[in-house]
């Protein structure tokens, strides 16, 4: 069985695709920022260390809907890198 890591399970896209992935009989490991804070290198390293995943789907965003600010280029940059 293929294993998929879904980052950002509580995002709009994450919430939309998670049920569909579960129906397709994949082994799903889903995270949110409470489980894995992607801004903390040590947490990310520990999460992925010595593990093999077949796919990774990133639905995380920096800023998010509740932090919308007009023309915030830093949020755009953070989401592109």
Short mmCIF file of N, CA and C in Angstrom, two decimals:
data_model
loop_
_atom_site.label_atom_id
_atom_site.label_comp_id
_atom_site.label_asym_id
_atom_site.label_seq_id
_atom_site.Cartn_x
_atom_site.Cartn_y
_atom_site.Cartn_z
N UNK A 1 0.84 -1.17 0.00
CA UNK A 1 0.00 0.00 0.00
C UNK A 1 0.89 1.24 0.00
N UNK A 2 0.56 2.20 -0.83
CA UNK A 2 1.31 3.46 -0.92
C UNK A 2 0.99 4.36 0.28
N UNK A 3 2.02 5.06 0.74
CA UNK A 3 1.87 5.97 1.86
C UNK A 3 1.98 7.41 1.38
N UNK A 4 1.02 8.21 1.78
CA UNK A 4 0.98 9.62 1.42
C UNK A 4 1.06 10.45 2.70
N UNK A 5 1.95 11.45 2.70
CA UNK A 5 1.98 12.43 3.78
C UNK A 5 1.23 13.65 3.28
N UNK A 6 0.22 14.04 4.03
CA UNK A 6 -0.58 15.22 3.69
C UNK A 6 -0.28 16.30 4.72
N UNK A 7 0.44 17.32 4.31
CA UNK A 7 0.75 18.45 5.18
C UNK A 7 -0.35 19.49 5.04
N UNK A 8 -0.84 19.98 6.16
CA UNK A 8 -1.91 20.99 6.11
C UNK A 8 -3.28 20.39 5.99
N UNK A 9 -3.57 19.38 6.80
CA UNK A 9 -4.87 18.70 6.70
C UNK A 9 -6.05 19.59 7.04
N UNK A 10 -5.82 20.68 7.77
CA UNK A 10 -6.92 21.57 8.15
C UNK A 10 -7.11 22.74 7.18
N UNK A 11 -6.29 22.80 6.15
CA UNK A 11 -6.45 23.87 5.16
C UNK A 11 -7.67 23.56 4.29
N UNK A 12 -8.09 24.54 3.53
CA UNK A 12 -9.25 24.35 2.65
C UNK A 12 -9.01 23.18 1.69
N UNK A 13 -7.86 23.15 1.07
CA UNK A 13 -7.55 22.07 0.11
C UNK A 13 -7.35 20.75 0.84
N UNK A 14 -6.63 20.79 1.97
CA UNK A 14 -6.40 19.57 2.74
C UNK A 14 -7.70 18.91 3.17
N UNK A 15 -8.64 19.71 3.68
CA UNK A 15 -9.93 19.18 4.10
C UNK A 15 -10.71 18.61 2.91
N UNK A 16 -10.49 19.17 1.74
CA UNK A 16 -11.22 18.72 0.55
C UNK A 16 -10.69 17.41 0.00
N UNK A 17 -9.37 17.23 0.04
CA UNK A 17 -8.82 16.03 -0.60
C UNK A 17 -8.64 14.84 0.35
N UNK A 18 -8.56 15.08 1.66
CA UNK A 18 -8.34 13.98 2.60
C UNK A 18 -9.40 12.88 2.49
N UNK A 19 -10.69 13.20 2.48
CA UNK A 19 -11.69 12.12 2.36
C UNK A 19 -11.55 11.33 1.06
N UNK A 20 -11.19 12.01 -0.01
CA UNK A 20 -11.03 11.33 -1.30
C UNK A 20 -9.84 10.39 -1.28
N UNK A 21 -8.74 10.82 -0.66
CA UNK A 21 -7.56 9.95 -0.56
C UNK A 21 -7.86 8.72 0.30
N UNK A 22 -8.60 8.91 1.38
CA UNK A 22 -8.94 7.78 2.24
C UNK A 22 -9.79 6.75 1.50
N UNK A 23 -10.67 7.20 0.62
CA UNK A 23 -11.50 6.28 -0.16
C UNK A 23 -10.69 5.50 -1.18
N UNK A 24 -9.52 6.03 -1.58
CA UNK A 24 -8.69 5.37 -2.58
C UNK A 24 -7.75 4.33 -1.97
N UNK A 25 -7.92 4.05 -0.68
CA UNK A 25 -7.18 2.99 0.00
C UNK A 25 -5.67 3.26 0.08
N UNK A 26 -5.30 4.51 0.30
CA UNK A 26 -3.92 4.86 0.59
C UNK A 26 -3.71 4.88 2.10
N UNK A 27 -2.48 4.62 2.52
CA UNK A 27 -2.12 4.84 3.91
C UNK A 27 -1.80 6.33 4.03
N UNK A 28 -2.60 7.06 4.80
CA UNK A 28 -2.48 8.51 4.88
C UNK A 28 -1.90 8.91 6.23
N UNK A 29 -0.86 9.73 6.20
CA UNK A 29 -0.34 10.37 7.39
C UNK A 29 -0.61 11.85 7.20
N UNK A 30 -1.54 12.38 7.98
CA UNK A 30 -1.92 13.78 7.80
C UNK A 30 -1.47 14.59 9.01
N UNK A 31 -1.01 15.80 8.74
CA UNK A 31 -0.50 16.66 9.80
C UNK A 31 -1.13 18.05 9.70
N UNK A 32 -1.05 18.75 10.81
CA UNK A 32 -1.37 20.16 10.82
C UNK A 32 -0.26 20.84 11.63
N UNK A 33 -0.35 22.15 11.83
CA UNK A 33 0.76 22.83 12.49
C UNK A 33 0.88 22.48 13.96
N UNK A 34 -0.18 21.90 14.55
CA UNK A 34 -0.08 21.43 15.94
C UNK A 34 0.76 20.16 16.03
N UNK A 35 0.71 19.35 14.98
CA UNK A 35 1.46 18.10 14.94
C UNK A 35 2.88 18.34 14.43
N UNK A 36 3.01 19.13 13.39
CA UNK A 36 4.30 19.39 12.76
C UNK A 36 4.38 20.85 12.34
N UNK A 37 5.25 21.60 13.01
CA UNK A 37 5.47 23.01 12.67
C UNK A 37 6.60 23.07 11.65
N UNK A 38 6.26 23.35 10.40
CA UNK A 38 7.25 23.34 9.32
C UNK A 38 8.28 24.44 9.44
N UNK A 39 8.06 25.40 10.31
CA UNK A 39 9.05 26.47 10.50
C UNK A 39 10.13 26.05 11.50
N UNK A 40 9.98 24.87 12.09
CA UNK A 40 10.97 24.38 13.06
C UNK A 40 11.73 23.21 12.46
N UNK A 41 12.97 23.48 12.06
CA UNK A 41 13.78 22.50 11.34
C UNK A 41 13.90 21.18 12.09
N UNK A 42 14.11 21.24 13.40
CA UNK A 42 14.30 20.00 14.18
C UNK A 42 13.06 19.12 14.14
N UNK A 43 11.87 19.72 14.19
CA UNK A 43 10.63 18.94 14.10
C UNK A 43 10.50 18.27 12.74
N UNK A 44 10.81 19.01 11.70
CA UNK A 44 10.70 18.47 10.34
C UNK A 44 11.71 17.34 10.14
N UNK A 45 12.93 17.54 10.59
CA UNK A 45 13.97 16.53 10.47
C UNK A 45 13.55 15.24 11.18
N UNK A 46 13.05 15.37 12.40
CA UNK A 46 12.62 14.21 13.16
C UNK A 46 11.45 13.50 12.50
N UNK A 47 10.52 14.28 11.94
CA UNK A 47 9.33 13.70 11.30
C UNK A 47 9.71 12.84 10.09
N UNK A 48 10.68 13.31 9.29
CA UNK A 48 11.03 12.61 8.06
C UNK A 48 12.23 11.67 8.21
N UNK A 49 12.92 11.73 9.31
CA UNK A 49 14.14 10.95 9.50
C UNK A 49 13.83 9.45 9.50
N UNK A 50 14.60 8.73 8.68
CA UNK A 50 14.53 7.26 8.61
C UNK A 50 13.15 6.72 8.27
N UNK A 51 12.38 7.49 7.54
CA UNK A 51 11.05 7.04 7.11
C UNK A 51 10.96 7.16 5.60
N UNK A 52 10.20 6.28 5.01
CA UNK A 52 10.02 6.32 3.56
C UNK A 52 8.54 6.54 3.27
N UNK A 53 8.27 7.59 2.51
CA UNK A 53 6.92 7.89 2.07
C UNK A 53 6.91 7.87 0.55
N UNK A 54 5.81 7.45 -0.01
CA UNK A 54 5.72 7.39 -1.47
C UNK A 54 5.38 8.75 -2.08
N UNK A 55 4.53 9.50 -1.39
CA UNK A 55 4.11 10.80 -1.90
C UNK A 55 4.00 11.80 -0.76
N UNK A 56 4.18 13.06 -1.10
CA UNK A 56 3.97 14.14 -0.15
C UNK A 56 3.10 15.19 -0.83
N UNK A 57 2.03 15.56 -0.18
CA UNK A 57 1.14 16.61 -0.69
C UNK A 57 1.19 17.75 0.32
N UNK A 58 1.62 18.92 -0.13
CA UNK A 58 1.74 20.07 0.76
C UNK A 58 0.58 21.03 0.52
N UNK A 59 -0.30 21.13 1.52
CA UNK A 59 -1.42 22.06 1.46
C UNK A 59 -1.23 23.18 2.48
N UNK A 60 -0.03 23.30 3.03
CA UNK A 60 0.24 24.32 4.05
C UNK A 60 0.43 25.69 3.41
N UNK A 61 0.06 26.69 4.18
CA UNK A 61 0.34 28.06 3.76
C UNK A 61 0.85 28.84 4.95
N UNK A 62 1.64 29.81 4.66
CA UNK A 62 2.09 30.74 5.69
C UNK A 62 1.18 31.96 5.61
N UNK A 63 0.63 32.34 6.71
CA UNK A 63 -0.30 33.47 6.71
C UNK A 63 -1.72 32.99 6.87
N UNK A 64 -2.17 32.16 5.98
CA UNK A 64 -3.51 31.60 6.07
C UNK A 64 -4.61 32.62 5.92
N UNK A 65 -5.82 32.14 5.83
CA UNK A 65 -6.98 33.00 5.61
C UNK A 65 -7.21 33.97 6.77
N UNK A 66 -6.99 33.51 7.98
CA UNK A 66 -7.27 34.39 9.12
C UNK A 66 -6.22 35.48 9.28
N UNK A 67 -5.13 35.42 8.52
CA UNK A 67 -4.08 36.42 8.62
C UNK A 67 -3.98 37.29 7.37
N UNK A 68 -5.04 37.35 6.60
CA UNK A 68 -5.00 38.08 5.32
C UNK A 68 -4.69 39.56 5.58
N UNK A 69 -3.68 40.01 4.87
CA UNK A 69 -3.31 41.43 4.90
C UNK A 69 -3.19 41.88 3.45
N UNK A 70 -3.59 43.07 3.19
CA UNK A 70 -3.57 43.56 1.82
C UNK A 70 -2.14 43.68 1.31
N UNK A 71 -1.87 43.05 0.15
CA UNK A 71 -0.59 43.16 -0.54
C UNK A 71 0.61 42.78 0.33
N UNK A 72 0.49 41.72 1.10
CA UNK A 72 1.61 41.30 1.92
C UNK A 72 2.54 40.41 1.11
N UNK A 73 3.59 40.99 0.56
CA UNK A 73 4.54 40.26 -0.27
C UNK A 73 5.33 39.24 0.52
N UNK A 74 5.52 39.45 1.82
CA UNK A 74 6.25 38.47 2.62
C UNK A 74 5.48 37.16 2.72
N UNK A 75 4.16 37.20 2.87
CA UNK A 75 3.35 35.99 2.89
C UNK A 75 3.46 35.26 1.55
N UNK A 76 3.40 35.98 0.45
CA UNK A 76 3.55 35.38 -0.86
C UNK A 76 4.91 34.71 -0.98
N UNK A 77 5.96 35.39 -0.60
CA UNK A 77 7.31 34.83 -0.67
C UNK A 77 7.41 33.56 0.19
N UNK A 78 6.89 33.61 1.41
CA UNK A 78 6.97 32.46 2.31
C UNK A 78 6.26 31.24 1.75
N UNK A 79 5.17 31.45 1.01
CA UNK A 79 4.43 30.36 0.44
C UNK A 79 5.06 29.81 -0.84
N UNK A 80 5.90 30.58 -1.48
CA UNK A 80 6.54 30.13 -2.71
C UNK A 80 7.84 29.37 -2.47
N UNK A 81 8.51 29.65 -1.35
CA UNK A 81 9.78 28.96 -1.11
C UNK A 81 9.57 27.62 -0.47
#
